[in-house]
Amino acid sequence: MSLQHAEKEVNQEVEDLKIVNKETLTQKSFKSNTLDFLIEKMFFVFGSIAIFVLLLILFFLIREGSGAIREVGIMEFLTGTRWYPSSPQGAGYGALPFILGSLMVTTGALVIAIPWGIFTAIFIAEIAPRRVREILKPAVEVLAIFPSVVLGFIALVILSPIVANVFGLSNGLTALTASVILSVMALPTIISISEDSIKSVPKDYREAAYALGATRWETIKTITVPAAKSGIVAGVMLGFGRAVGETMTVLMAAGNAINMPITEFLGVTLPNFLTSVRTLTANIAIEGSDVPWGSLHYSSLFVIALILFVITFIVNLIADLLISRQRRKLTNE
């Protein structure tokens, strides 16, 4: 009898433990679900705030620039070559010299930065020993936060005299000078994103190539880099966005002359990188502090800012789409 009684007590204790464990698991599950819900809503709120701020900036630019758009016309800003907004007679509001200046300087920077950045990313991700990688990664990150005014000063006092001497110019503050120094600023973005894309390629791809007898370089050239192509292109696009929005460096290095940066060679119109240019950002920085508030000149600067906003928004949107495509491709989704 005592044995049966003891057995009943043990069974009762087991049942009690099951109930306690079940209640504990239920409480933990409730807390976990509540925490997940709160975190999800927090991210939603912060994301909504970011989108709201972006739309608010766009609304502000359109509102402040609408006067110039109505009076001058958007096509005059996009295609006009004369910029004399404060002239009492024959005022001109053509922003084409600034658009071409921005595109030239940025394109020139990418021509230098793309091969440099991609080969550096390949070296860090695939070739470099661990100790070398531990040195290069922080160096790239430090370069990303390097003050732009310091790079502009380097271009002003060191790079521009070299350009002037090499090409026989009286002034070395040219589109070429700005392109070279901007390439340094675009490098961290291109290197970081390209390296992440290369490292995200599954090891199975490499192992399959090695199993077929491919060398490391053949694997990198024919397997790894093509598989990471979308991410690398996205890094280049973000580097473009980084360069086209730069102000202080080009303000100090490009010379800021308002002219059409083109030349004729054998009857063909070509960009002239050996002339002084002014970019969209530099023009806003130069004229923004002296313009009368509410004037047509004031409104026209907001149109230039709107043009710059649209360019950078499109570039970053394309880059995000390419990164998403890269992620879906590598996860087979």
XYZ file of C-alpha atoms in Angstrom:
333
model
C 0.000 0.000 0.000
C 2.764 2.359 0.864
C 4.436 1.549 -2.457
C 1.298 2.458 -4.394
C 0.961 5.617 -2.392
C 4.568 6.598 -3.139
C 4.003 5.873 -6.821
C 0.938 8.132 -6.825
C 2.923 10.919 -5.183
C 5.685 10.600 -7.766
C 3.164 10.689 -10.605
C 1.505 13.710 -9.053
C 4.844 15.497 -8.776
C 5.595 14.693 -12.410
C 2.238 16.100 -13.458
C 2.840 19.196 -11.342
C 6.256 19.663 -12.973
C 4.692 19.319 -16.420
C 2.138 21.974 -15.553
C 4.834 24.288 -14.166
C 7.052 23.749 -17.211
C 4.128 24.345 -19.527
C 3.254 27.574 -17.733
C 6.914 28.652 -17.810
C 7.180 27.931 -21.527
C 3.931 29.786 -22.136
C 5.206 32.810 -20.220
C 8.535 32.728 -22.069
C 6.755 32.367 -25.396
C 4.483 35.291 -24.523
C 7.459 37.449 -23.526
C 9.349 36.455 -26.681
C 6.375 37.204 -28.923
C 5.796 40.516 -27.163
C 9.461 41.471 -27.561
C 9.422 40.479 -31.243
C 6.269 42.541 -31.742
C 7.778 45.602 -30.054
C 11.039 45.332 -32.027
C 9.115 44.913 -35.277
C 7.000 47.988 -34.549
C 10.082 49.959 -33.512
C 11.785 49.222 -36.840
C 8.564 50.121 -38.630
C 8.387 53.465 -36.829
C 12.019 54.330 -37.529
C 11.667 53.286 -41.166
C 8.515 55.372 -41.510
C 10.292 58.369 -39.981
C 13.150 57.999 -42.474
C 10.712 57.858 -45.405
C 8.778 60.820 -43.999
C 11.969 62.900 -43.685
C 12.920 62.012 -47.265
C 9.497 63.055 -48.553
C 9.657 66.215 -46.435
C 12.994 67.176 -48.016
C 11.579 66.520 -51.486
C 8.482 68.602 -50.696
C 10.634 71.465 -49.389
C 12.842 71.460 -52.502
C 9.829 71.443 -54.820
C 8.058 74.179 -52.859
C 11.067 76.490 -52.747
C 12.031 75.811 -56.367
C 8.543 75.994 -57.848
C 8.797 79.750 -58.459
C 11.857 79.368 -60.677
C 10.353 76.348 -62.449
C 7.188 78.317 -63.271
C 9.022 81.447 -64.398
C 12.033 79.931 -66.165
C 10.959 76.392 -67.044
C 12.639 73.137 -66.132
C 14.024 72.643 -69.662
C 15.927 75.925 -69.434
C 17.638 74.649 -66.300
C 18.455 71.293 -67.892
C 19.614 72.516 -71.310
C 20.597 76.180 -70.877
C 24.304 77.024 -70.969
C 24.206 80.557 -69.468
C 24.113 81.100 -65.705
C 23.684 84.787 -64.859
C 20.848 84.744 -62.310
C 21.599 88.165 -60.808
C 22.095 90.035 -64.075
C 19.573 92.899 -64.445
C 19.633 92.428 -68.211
C 19.549 89.081 -69.950
C 19.554 86.883 -66.864
C 20.354 83.231 -67.557
C 19.417 80.163 -65.540
C 21.041 77.356 -67.493
C 22.409 74.674 -65.165
C 23.843 72.467 -67.919
C 27.472 73.539 -67.186
C 27.027 72.400 -63.572
C 25.364 69.130 -64.591
C 28.145 68.353 -67.063
C 30.765 69.402 -64.516
C 29.313 67.037 -61.905
C 29.007 64.142 -64.352
C 32.515 64.694 -65.742
C 34.214 64.880 -62.371
C 32.286 61.882 -61.052
C 32.822 59.779 -64.178
C 36.528 60.581 -64.153
C 36.706 59.564 -60.503
C 35.005 56.239 -61.246
C 37.332 55.497 -64.163
C 40.176 55.638 -61.643
C 38.375 54.116 -58.654
C 36.613 51.140 -60.285
C 39.657 49.021 -61.238
C 41.538 50.134 -58.136
C 38.612 49.369 -55.835
C 37.583 46.045 -57.402
C 41.116 44.634 -57.446
C 41.583 45.734 -53.832
C 38.296 44.069 -52.858
C 39.336 40.844 -54.614
C 42.699 40.930 -52.853
C 41.133 41.438 -49.412
C 38.387 38.841 -49.891
C 40.245 36.096 -51.749
C 44.019 36.469 -51.637
C 45.313 38.463 -48.669
C 46.643 36.589 -45.617
C 44.678 37.116 -42.431
C 47.155 39.606 -40.925
C 47.260 41.691 -44.097
C 43.454 41.647 -44.223
C 43.295 42.838 -40.619
C 45.414 45.849 -41.606
C 43.710 46.683 -44.911
C 40.124 46.530 -43.625
C 40.586 49.208 -40.927
C 42.627 51.303 -43.366
C 39.728 51.322 -45.829
C 37.289 52.222 -43.045
C 39.519 55.088 -41.900
C 39.682 56.362 -45.474
C 35.871 56.441 -45.525
C 35.750 58.878 -42.592
C 38.702 60.983 -43.720
C 37.695 64.686 -43.694
C 36.873 65.878 -47.201
C 38.369 69.300 -46.500
C 41.750 67.666 -45.861
C 41.594 65.840 -49.191
C 40.573 69.086 -50.856
C 43.552 70.843 -49.301
C 45.861 68.079 -50.552
C 44.436 68.549 -54.042
C 44.872 72.312 -53.761
C 48.495 72.455 -52.617
C 49.986 69.194 -53.929
C 47.952 67.708 -56.766
C 47.030 70.869 -58.689
C 50.678 72.028 -59.170
C 51.527 68.550 -60.487
C 48.652 68.684 -62.991
C 49.661 72.199 -64.058
C 53.298 71.176 -64.618
C 52.522 67.925 -66.443
C 50.030 69.457 -68.875
C 51.550 72.935 -69.124
C 48.601 74.759 -67.579
C 48.580 78.089 -65.800
C 46.085 76.742 -63.271
C 45.992 73.151 -62.063
C 42.523 73.400 -60.522
C 40.739 71.369 -63.191
C 38.188 68.610 -63.640
C 41.069 66.135 -63.760
C 42.365 67.278 -60.375
C 38.918 66.945 -58.844
C 38.433 63.515 -60.454
C 41.666 62.155 -59.029
C 40.943 63.296 -55.491
C 37.284 62.210 -55.702
C 38.392 58.727 -56.737
C 40.048 58.423 -53.334
C 36.758 59.322 -51.653
C 34.768 56.804 -53.720
C 37.193 53.953 -53.017
C 35.961 52.913 -49.529
C 32.377 52.473 -50.737
C 33.399 50.459 -53.792
C 35.882 48.317 -51.852
C 33.594 47.546 -48.901
C 30.497 46.607 -50.895
C 32.463 44.696 -53.544
C 34.314 42.758 -50.865
C 31.075 41.864 -49.077
C 29.568 40.704 -52.377
C 32.595 38.551 -53.202
C 32.661 37.005 -49.721
C 28.930 36.240 -49.933
C 29.490 33.893 -52.885
C 28.962 30.354 -51.463
C 32.040 28.213 -50.889
C 30.426 25.466 -52.962
C 31.054 27.549 -56.085
C 34.777 27.734 -55.390
C 35.085 24.103 -54.325
C 33.331 22.944 -57.488
C 35.757 24.990 -59.594
C 38.766 23.605 -57.733
C 37.405 20.078 -58.168
C 37.350 20.651 -61.929
C 41.018 21.641 -61.855
C 40.682 25.433 -61.954
C 43.414 27.545 -60.387
C 42.685 30.222 -57.803
C 42.924 33.013 -60.401
C 40.704 31.107 -62.856
C 38.160 30.563 -60.095
C 38.182 34.252 -59.180
C 37.931 35.366 -62.805
C 35.311 32.912 -64.064
C 33.299 32.000 -60.955
C 33.593 34.345 -57.981
C 33.582 37.763 -59.641
C 30.781 36.940 -62.149
C 28.657 35.553 -59.292
C 29.202 38.776 -57.319
C 28.701 41.036 -60.345
C 25.427 42.612 -59.209
C 26.866 43.538 -55.816
C 30.025 44.948 -57.386
C 27.981 47.098 -59.769
C 25.898 48.259 -56.804
C 29.097 49.283 -55.025
C 30.147 51.270 -58.085
C 26.751 52.983 -58.214
C 26.942 53.906 -54.538
C 30.465 55.188 -55.135
C 29.017 57.352 -57.901
C 26.389 58.671 -55.498
C 29.079 59.385 -52.918
C 31.185 61.298 -55.432
C 28.418 63.267 -57.150
C 27.175 64.604 -53.812
C 30.593 65.728 -52.569
C 30.933 69.475 -52.005
C 34.037 70.631 -50.169
C 36.584 68.601 -52.128
C 35.384 69.715 -55.568
C 34.915 73.244 -54.273
C 38.641 73.359 -53.485
C 39.963 71.280 -56.398
C 37.868 71.967 -59.515
C 38.439 75.716 -59.979
C 34.708 76.609 -60.050
C 34.680 78.408 -63.410
C 31.245 78.584 -65.042
C 31.776 77.263 -68.553
C 30.905 74.348 -70.794
C 33.676 71.800 -70.113
C 33.893 70.516 -73.686
C 36.377 70.733 -76.544
C 36.452 69.939 -80.257
C 38.857 67.274 -81.504
C 38.770 66.231 -85.176
C 35.241 67.535 -85.419
C 34.071 65.518 -82.405
C 32.840 67.150 -79.183
C 34.650 65.685 -76.193
C 34.752 66.477 -72.467
C 37.687 68.681 -71.520
C 39.163 67.467 -68.238
C 41.908 70.101 -68.347
C 39.550 73.013 -67.815
C 38.122 74.459 -64.633
C 34.556 73.347 -63.862
C 31.847 74.016 -61.323
C 29.619 71.230 -60.029
C 26.023 71.320 -58.803
C 27.068 71.056 -55.166
C 29.809 73.666 -55.475
C 27.434 76.178 -57.069
C 24.966 75.823 -54.200
C 27.772 76.249 -51.655
C 29.251 79.300 -53.417
C 26.047 81.228 -54.093
C 23.774 79.992 -51.317
C 25.071 82.313 -48.610
C 24.802 85.560 -50.606
C 21.540 85.118 -52.489
C 18.589 87.337 -51.455
C 15.933 85.253 -49.733
C 12.803 84.703 -51.829
C 14.359 85.976 -55.073
C 14.335 84.125 -58.382
C 18.027 83.402 -57.858
C 17.206 81.885 -54.469
C 14.510 79.701 -56.010
C 16.792 78.616 -58.860
C 19.336 77.241 -56.379
C 16.625 74.970 -55.017
C 15.966 73.734 -58.547
C 19.664 72.816 -58.775
C 19.350 71.054 -55.414
C 16.289 69.213 -56.739
C 18.227 68.070 -59.822
C 21.003 66.788 -57.562
C 18.461 65.063 -55.314
C 16.877 63.260 -58.267
C 20.270 62.118 -59.603
C 21.434 60.723 -56.262
C 18.044 59.154 -55.522
C 17.963 57.301 -58.850
C 21.562 56.119 -58.455
C 20.979 54.839 -54.916
C 17.687 53.195 -55.918
C 19.418 51.300 -58.728
C 22.183 50.260 -56.330
C 19.657 48.947 -53.787
C 17.864 46.963 -56.498
C 21.148 45.430 -57.620
C 22.071 44.480 -54.047
C 18.647 42.847 -53.587
C 19.112 40.987 -56.849
C 22.531 39.782 -55.691
C 21.080 38.544 -52.399
C 18.211 36.682 -54.104
C 20.575 35.153 -56.638
C 22.960 33.766 -54.024
C 20.179 32.448 -51.773
C 18.273 30.919 -54.717
C 15.083 32.682 -53.719
